[in-house]
mmCIF file with all atom_site columns, C-alpha atoms in Angstrom:
data_model
loop_
_atom_site.group_PDB
_atom_site.id
_atom_site.type_symbol
_atom_site.label_atom_id
_atom_site.label_alt_id
_atom_site.label_comp_id
_atom_site.label_asym_id
_atom_site.label_entity_id
_atom_site.label_seq_id
_atom_site.pdbx_PDB_ins_code
_atom_site.Cartn_x
_atom_site.Cartn_y
_atom_site.Cartn_z
_atom_site.occupancy
_atom_site.B_iso_or_equiv
_atom_site.pdbx_formal_charge
_atom_site.auth_seq_id
_atom_site.auth_comp_id
_atom_site.auth_asym_id
_atom_site.auth_atom_id
_atom_site.pdbx_PDB_model_num
ATOM 1   C CA . MET A 1 1   ? 35.071 65.423 63.079 1.00 45.00 ? 23  MET A CA 1
ATOM 2   C CA . ALA A 1 2   ? 35.647 62.977 60.193 1.00 45.00 ? 24  ALA A CA 1
ATOM 3   C CA . ASP A 1 3   ? 36.885 60.068 62.862 1.00 56.00 ? 25  ASP A CA 1
ATOM 4   C CA . LYS A 1 4   ? 34.362 60.925 65.448 1.00 71.00 ? 26  LYS A CA 1
ATOM 5   C CA . ASN A 1 5   ? 30.753 60.215 65.334 1.00 87.00 ? 27  ASN A CA 1
ATOM 6   C CA . ILE A 1 6   ? 29.228 62.917 67.746 1.00 93.00 ? 28  ILE A CA 1
ATOM 7   C CA . PHE A 1 7   ? 25.571 62.532 68.666 1.00 97.00 ? 29  PHE A CA 1
ATOM 8   C CA . VAL A 1 8   ? 22.902 64.848 69.905 1.00 98.00 ? 30  VAL A CA 1
ATOM 9   C CA . GLU A 1 9   ? 20.819 63.348 72.624 1.00 98.00 ? 31  GLU A CA 1
ATOM 10  C CA . ARG A 1 10  ? 17.462 64.552 74.266 1.00 97.00 ? 32  ARG A CA 1
ATOM 11  C CA . ASP A 1 11  ? 15.780 64.223 77.579 1.00 96.00 ? 33  ASP A CA 1
ATOM 12  C CA . THR A 1 12  ? 12.635 65.029 78.844 1.00 95.00 ? 34  THR A CA 1
ATOM 13  C CA . PHE A 1 13  ? 11.762 67.885 81.081 1.00 95.00 ? 35  PHE A CA 1
ATOM 14  C CA . GLU A 1 14  ? 8.529  69.516 82.695 1.00 95.00 ? 36  GLU A CA 1
ATOM 15  C CA . LYS A 1 15  ? 7.519  72.875 82.624 1.00 95.00 ? 37  LYS A CA 1
ATOM 16  C CA . ASP A 1 16  ? 4.238  74.145 83.829 1.00 96.00 ? 38  ASP A CA 1
ATOM 17  C CA . GLY A 1 17  ? 2.532  70.809 83.679 1.00 96.00 ? 39  GLY A CA 1
ATOM 18  C CA . LYS A 1 18  ? 3.948  70.151 79.852 1.00 94.00 ? 40  LYS A CA 1
ATOM 19  C CA . GLU A 1 19  ? 6.478  67.676 79.019 1.00 94.00 ? 41  GLU A CA 1
ATOM 20  C CA . TYR A 1 20  ? 9.273  69.076 76.635 1.00 93.00 ? 42  TYR A CA 1
ATOM 21  C CA . TYR A 1 21  ? 12.803 67.973 75.177 1.00 96.00 ? 43  TYR A CA 1
ATOM 22  C CA . SER A 1 22  ? 16.011 69.456 76.163 1.00 96.00 ? 44  SER A CA 1
ATOM 23  C CA . TYR A 1 23  ? 18.855 68.616 73.512 1.00 98.00 ? 45  TYR A CA 1
ATOM 24  C CA . PHE A 1 24  ? 22.532 68.186 74.244 1.00 98.00 ? 46  PHE A CA 1
ATOM 25  C CA . ILE A 1 25  ? 26.019 66.486 73.455 1.00 98.00 ? 47  ILE A CA 1
ATOM 26  C CA . LYS A 1 26  ? 27.781 64.594 76.424 1.00 97.00 ? 48  LYS A CA 1
ATOM 27  C CA . GLY A 1 27  ? 31.537 64.427 75.894 1.00 95.00 ? 49  GLY A CA 1
ATOM 28  C CA . GLU A 1 28  ? 34.880 64.741 77.802 1.00 95.00 ? 50  GLU A CA 1
ATOM 29  C CA . VAL A 1 29  ? 37.239 67.526 77.621 1.00 95.00 ? 51  VAL A CA 1
ATOM 30  C CA . ARG A 1 30  ? 40.630 67.094 79.615 1.00 95.00 ? 52  ARG A CA 1
ATOM 31  C CA . GLY A 1 31  ? 39.133 64.814 81.793 1.00 96.00 ? 53  GLY A CA 1
ATOM 32  C CA . LYS A 1 32  ? 36.061 66.477 82.643 1.00 97.00 ? 54  LYS A CA 1
ATOM 33  C CA . GLU A 1 33  ? 32.514 65.713 81.782 1.00 97.00 ? 55  GLU A CA 1
ATOM 34  C CA . VAL A 1 34  ? 30.752 68.272 79.746 1.00 97.00 ? 56  VAL A CA 1
ATOM 35  C CA . ARG A 1 35  ? 27.272 68.733 78.601 1.00 97.00 ? 57  ARG A CA 1
ATOM 36  C CA . VAL A 1 36  ? 26.677 71.048 75.542 1.00 98.00 ? 58  VAL A CA 1
ATOM 37  C CA . MET A 1 37  ? 23.221 72.396 75.137 1.00 98.00 ? 59  MET A CA 1
ATOM 38  C CA . ILE A 1 38  ? 21.829 72.509 71.540 1.00 97.00 ? 60  ILE A CA 1
ATOM 39  C CA . VAL A 1 39  ? 18.691 74.459 70.199 1.00 97.00 ? 61  VAL A CA 1
ATOM 40  C CA . PRO A 1 40  ? 17.550 75.022 66.805 1.00 97.00 ? 62  PRO A CA 1
ATOM 41  C CA . PRO A 1 41  ? 17.816 78.266 65.103 1.00 94.00 ? 63  PRO A CA 1
ATOM 42  C CA . ASP A 1 42  ? 14.184 79.385 66.124 1.00 94.00 ? 64  ASP A CA 1
ATOM 43  C CA . ASN A 1 43  ? 11.358 78.305 68.187 1.00 87.00 ? 65  ASN A CA 1
ATOM 44  C CA . GLY A 1 44  ? 9.506  76.791 65.394 1.00 90.00 ? 66  GLY A CA 1
ATOM 45  C CA . GLY A 1 45  ? 12.749 74.754 64.878 1.00 94.00 ? 67  GLY A CA 1
ATOM 46  C CA . TYR A 1 46  ? 11.473 72.550 67.697 1.00 95.00 ? 68  TYR A CA 1
ATOM 47  C CA . THR A 1 47  ? 8.539  71.119 65.942 1.00 94.00 ? 69  THR A CA 1
ATOM 48  C CA . VAL A 1 48  ? 11.387 70.108 63.176 1.00 96.00 ? 70  VAL A CA 1
ATOM 49  C CA . LEU A 1 49  ? 13.561 68.465 66.053 1.00 96.00 ? 71  LEU A CA 1
ATOM 50  C CA . ASP A 1 50  ? 10.785 66.206 66.887 1.00 95.00 ? 72  ASP A CA 1
ATOM 51  C CA . ILE A 1 51  ? 10.212 64.983 63.636 1.00 95.00 ? 73  ILE A CA 1
ATOM 52  C CA . VAL A 1 52  ? 14.083 64.361 63.092 1.00 97.00 ? 74  VAL A CA 1
ATOM 53  C CA . PHE A 1 53  ? 14.294 62.419 66.177 1.00 97.00 ? 75  PHE A CA 1
ATOM 54  C CA . GLY A 1 54  ? 11.058 60.657 65.941 1.00 94.00 ? 76  GLY A CA 1
ATOM 55  C CA . LYS A 1 55  ? 10.808 57.951 68.520 1.00 92.00 ? 77  LYS A CA 1
ATOM 56  C CA . GLU A 1 56  ? 14.833 57.771 69.002 1.00 95.00 ? 78  GLU A CA 1
ATOM 57  C CA . MET A 1 57  ? 16.547 59.641 71.779 1.00 97.00 ? 79  MET A CA 1
ATOM 58  C CA . LYS A 1 58  ? 19.812 60.342 69.742 1.00 97.00 ? 80  LYS A CA 1
ATOM 59  C CA . ALA A 1 59  ? 20.718 61.825 66.417 1.00 97.00 ? 81  ALA A CA 1
ATOM 60  C CA . GLU A 1 60  ? 23.859 62.141 64.403 1.00 97.00 ? 82  GLU A CA 1
ATOM 61  C CA . LEU A 1 61  ? 25.608 65.738 64.676 1.00 97.00 ? 83  LEU A CA 1
ATOM 62  C CA . THR A 1 62  ? 26.271 67.046 61.213 1.00 97.00 ? 84  THR A CA 1
ATOM 63  C CA . LEU A 1 63  ? 28.757 69.896 60.526 1.00 94.00 ? 85  LEU A CA 1
ATOM 64  C CA . THR A 1 64  ? 29.163 71.922 57.152 1.00 94.00 ? 86  THR A CA 1
ATOM 65  C CA . PRO A 1 65  ? 32.416 74.006 57.065 1.00 94.00 ? 87  PRO A CA 1
ATOM 66  C CA . TYR A 1 66  ? 32.142 77.600 55.951 1.00 94.00 ? 88  TYR A CA 1
ATOM 67  C CA . GLU A 1 67  ? 34.282 80.652 54.833 1.00 95.00 ? 89  GLU A CA 1
ATOM 68  C CA . ILE A 1 68  ? 33.259 83.941 54.243 1.00 95.00 ? 90  ILE A CA 1
ATOM 69  C CA . LYS A 1 69  ? 35.441 86.812 52.955 1.00 94.00 ? 91  LYS A CA 1
ATOM 70  C CA . ASP A 1 70  ? 34.910 90.298 53.631 1.00 91.00 ? 92  ASP A CA 1
ATOM 71  C CA . ASP A 1 71  ? 35.493 92.117 50.426 1.00 92.00 ? 93  ASP A CA 1
ATOM 72  C CA . LYS A 1 72  ? 36.187 95.389 52.097 1.00 92.00 ? 94  LYS A CA 1
ATOM 73  C CA . THR A 1 73  ? 38.945 94.088 54.612 1.00 93.00 ? 95  THR A CA 1
ATOM 74  C CA . GLY A 1 74  ? 40.183 90.745 52.865 1.00 92.00 ? 96  GLY A CA 1
ATOM 75  C CA . ARG A 1 75  ? 39.624 89.243 56.374 1.00 95.00 ? 97  ARG A CA 1
ATOM 76  C CA . VAL A 1 76  ? 38.243 85.561 56.026 1.00 95.00 ? 98  VAL A CA 1
ATOM 77  C CA . VAL A 1 77  ? 36.009 84.025 58.463 1.00 92.00 ? 99  VAL A CA 1
ATOM 78  C CA . LYS A 1 78  ? 35.758 80.392 58.847 1.00 91.00 ? 100 LYS A CA 1
ATOM 79  C CA . GLY A 1 79  ? 33.481 78.215 61.041 1.00 90.00 ? 101 GLY A CA 1
ATOM 80  C CA . ASN A 1 80  ? 31.039 75.668 60.788 1.00 92.00 ? 102 ASN A CA 1
ATOM 81  C CA . THR A 1 81  ? 27.040 75.231 60.849 1.00 95.00 ? 103 THR A CA 1
ATOM 82  C CA . TYR A 1 82  ? 25.617 72.329 62.497 1.00 97.00 ? 104 TYR A CA 1
ATOM 83  C CA . GLY A 1 83  ? 22.715 69.826 62.217 1.00 97.00 ? 105 GLY A CA 1
ATOM 84  C CA . VAL A 1 84  ? 21.199 66.663 63.315 1.00 98.00 ? 106 VAL A CA 1
ATOM 85  C CA . ARG A 1 85  ? 20.170 64.022 61.100 1.00 97.00 ? 107 ARG A CA 1
ATOM 86  C CA . THR A 1 86  ? 18.424 60.631 61.089 1.00 97.00 ? 108 THR A CA 1
ATOM 87  C CA . GLU A 1 87  ? 17.516 57.961 58.407 1.00 95.00 ? 109 GLU A CA 1
ATOM 88  C CA . ASP A 1 88  ? 14.268 56.365 58.844 1.00 93.00 ? 110 ASP A CA 1
ATOM 89  C CA . GLU A 1 89  ? 14.860 52.352 58.793 1.00 90.00 ? 111 GLU A CA 1
ATOM 90  C CA . GLU A 1 90  ? 11.825 51.515 56.978 1.00 92.00 ? 112 GLU A CA 1
ATOM 91  C CA . THR A 1 91  ? 12.050 53.968 54.015 1.00 94.00 ? 113 THR A CA 1
ATOM 92  C CA . GLY A 1 92  ? 15.730 55.109 54.165 1.00 94.00 ? 114 GLY A CA 1
ATOM 93  C CA . GLU A 1 93  ? 14.372 58.696 53.974 1.00 96.00 ? 115 GLU A CA 1
ATOM 94  C CA . VAL A 1 94  ? 16.740 61.300 55.568 1.00 97.00 ? 116 VAL A CA 1
ATOM 95  C CA . TYR A 1 95  ? 15.703 63.895 58.085 1.00 97.00 ? 117 TYR A CA 1
ATOM 96  C CA . GLU A 1 96  ? 17.610 66.964 58.913 1.00 97.00 ? 118 GLU A CA 1
ATOM 97  C CA . CYS A 1 97  ? 17.389 70.123 60.879 1.00 96.00 ? 119 CYS A CA 1
ATOM 98  C CA . LYS A 1 98  ? 19.816 72.836 61.556 1.00 97.00 ? 120 LYS A CA 1
ATOM 99  C CA . VAL A 1 99  ? 20.930 73.353 65.282 1.00 98.00 ? 121 VAL A CA 1
ATOM 100 C CA . LYS A 1 100 ? 23.147 75.591 67.146 1.00 97.00 ? 122 LYS A CA 1
ATOM 101 C CA . PRO A 1 101 ? 24.791 75.906 70.440 1.00 97.00 ? 123 PRO A CA 1
ATOM 102 C CA . TYR A 1 102 ? 22.744 77.566 73.101 1.00 97.00 ? 124 TYR A CA 1
ATOM 103 C CA . ARG A 1 103 ? 25.394 79.955 74.737 1.00 97.00 ? 125 ARG A CA 1
ATOM 104 C CA . ASP A 1 104 ? 28.789 80.969 74.089 1.00 97.00 ? 126 ASP A CA 1
ATOM 105 C CA . SER A 1 105 ? 30.102 78.657 76.441 1.00 97.00 ? 127 SER A CA 1
ATOM 106 C CA . ASP A 1 106 ? 28.359 75.867 74.785 1.00 98.00 ? 128 ASP A CA 1
ATOM 107 C CA . LYS A 1 107 ? 29.590 76.878 71.511 1.00 95.00 ? 129 LYS A CA 1
ATOM 108 C CA . THR A 1 108 ? 33.379 76.741 73.147 1.00 96.00 ? 130 THR A CA 1
ATOM 109 C CA . LEU A 1 109 ? 32.838 73.437 74.514 1.00 97.00 ? 131 LEU A CA 1
ATOM 110 C CA . LEU A 1 110 ? 31.718 72.281 71.255 1.00 96.00 ? 132 LEU A CA 1
ATOM 111 C CA . ASN A 1 111 ? 34.709 73.286 69.607 1.00 93.00 ? 133 ASN A CA 1
ATOM 112 C CA . MET A 1 112 ? 36.821 71.474 72.155 1.00 94.00 ? 134 MET A CA 1
ATOM 113 C CA . LEU A 1 113 ? 34.790 68.529 71.757 1.00 93.00 ? 135 LEU A CA 1
ATOM 114 C CA . LEU A 1 114 ? 35.529 68.548 67.745 1.00 91.00 ? 136 LEU A CA 1
ATOM 115 C CA . ARG A 1 115 ? 39.170 68.870 68.162 1.00 86.00 ? 137 ARG A CA 1
#
């Protein structure tokens, strides 16, 4: 992802008379437009996402590679953890929040986008 800047965007929707945000990444895989749904790790994370996004409708996707070795089998599992980040233009303060793909299909699509 070093040469790609990928952004998480948000859009509003209404449910039970209240307005909420949905978070997603738009991209193209093999000529097909895709939309990867993104969520915080828990429900309290939506408040954190609101703070990270502030007044903006998009934030930069960050990824942190990890590697875990199973001591019993010696098997190594590799992957990425994801986050979103913004920087306050006035103060320069950075705001970040962990996120994850919503469904397994979203995880698969995100991996395709990151290639």
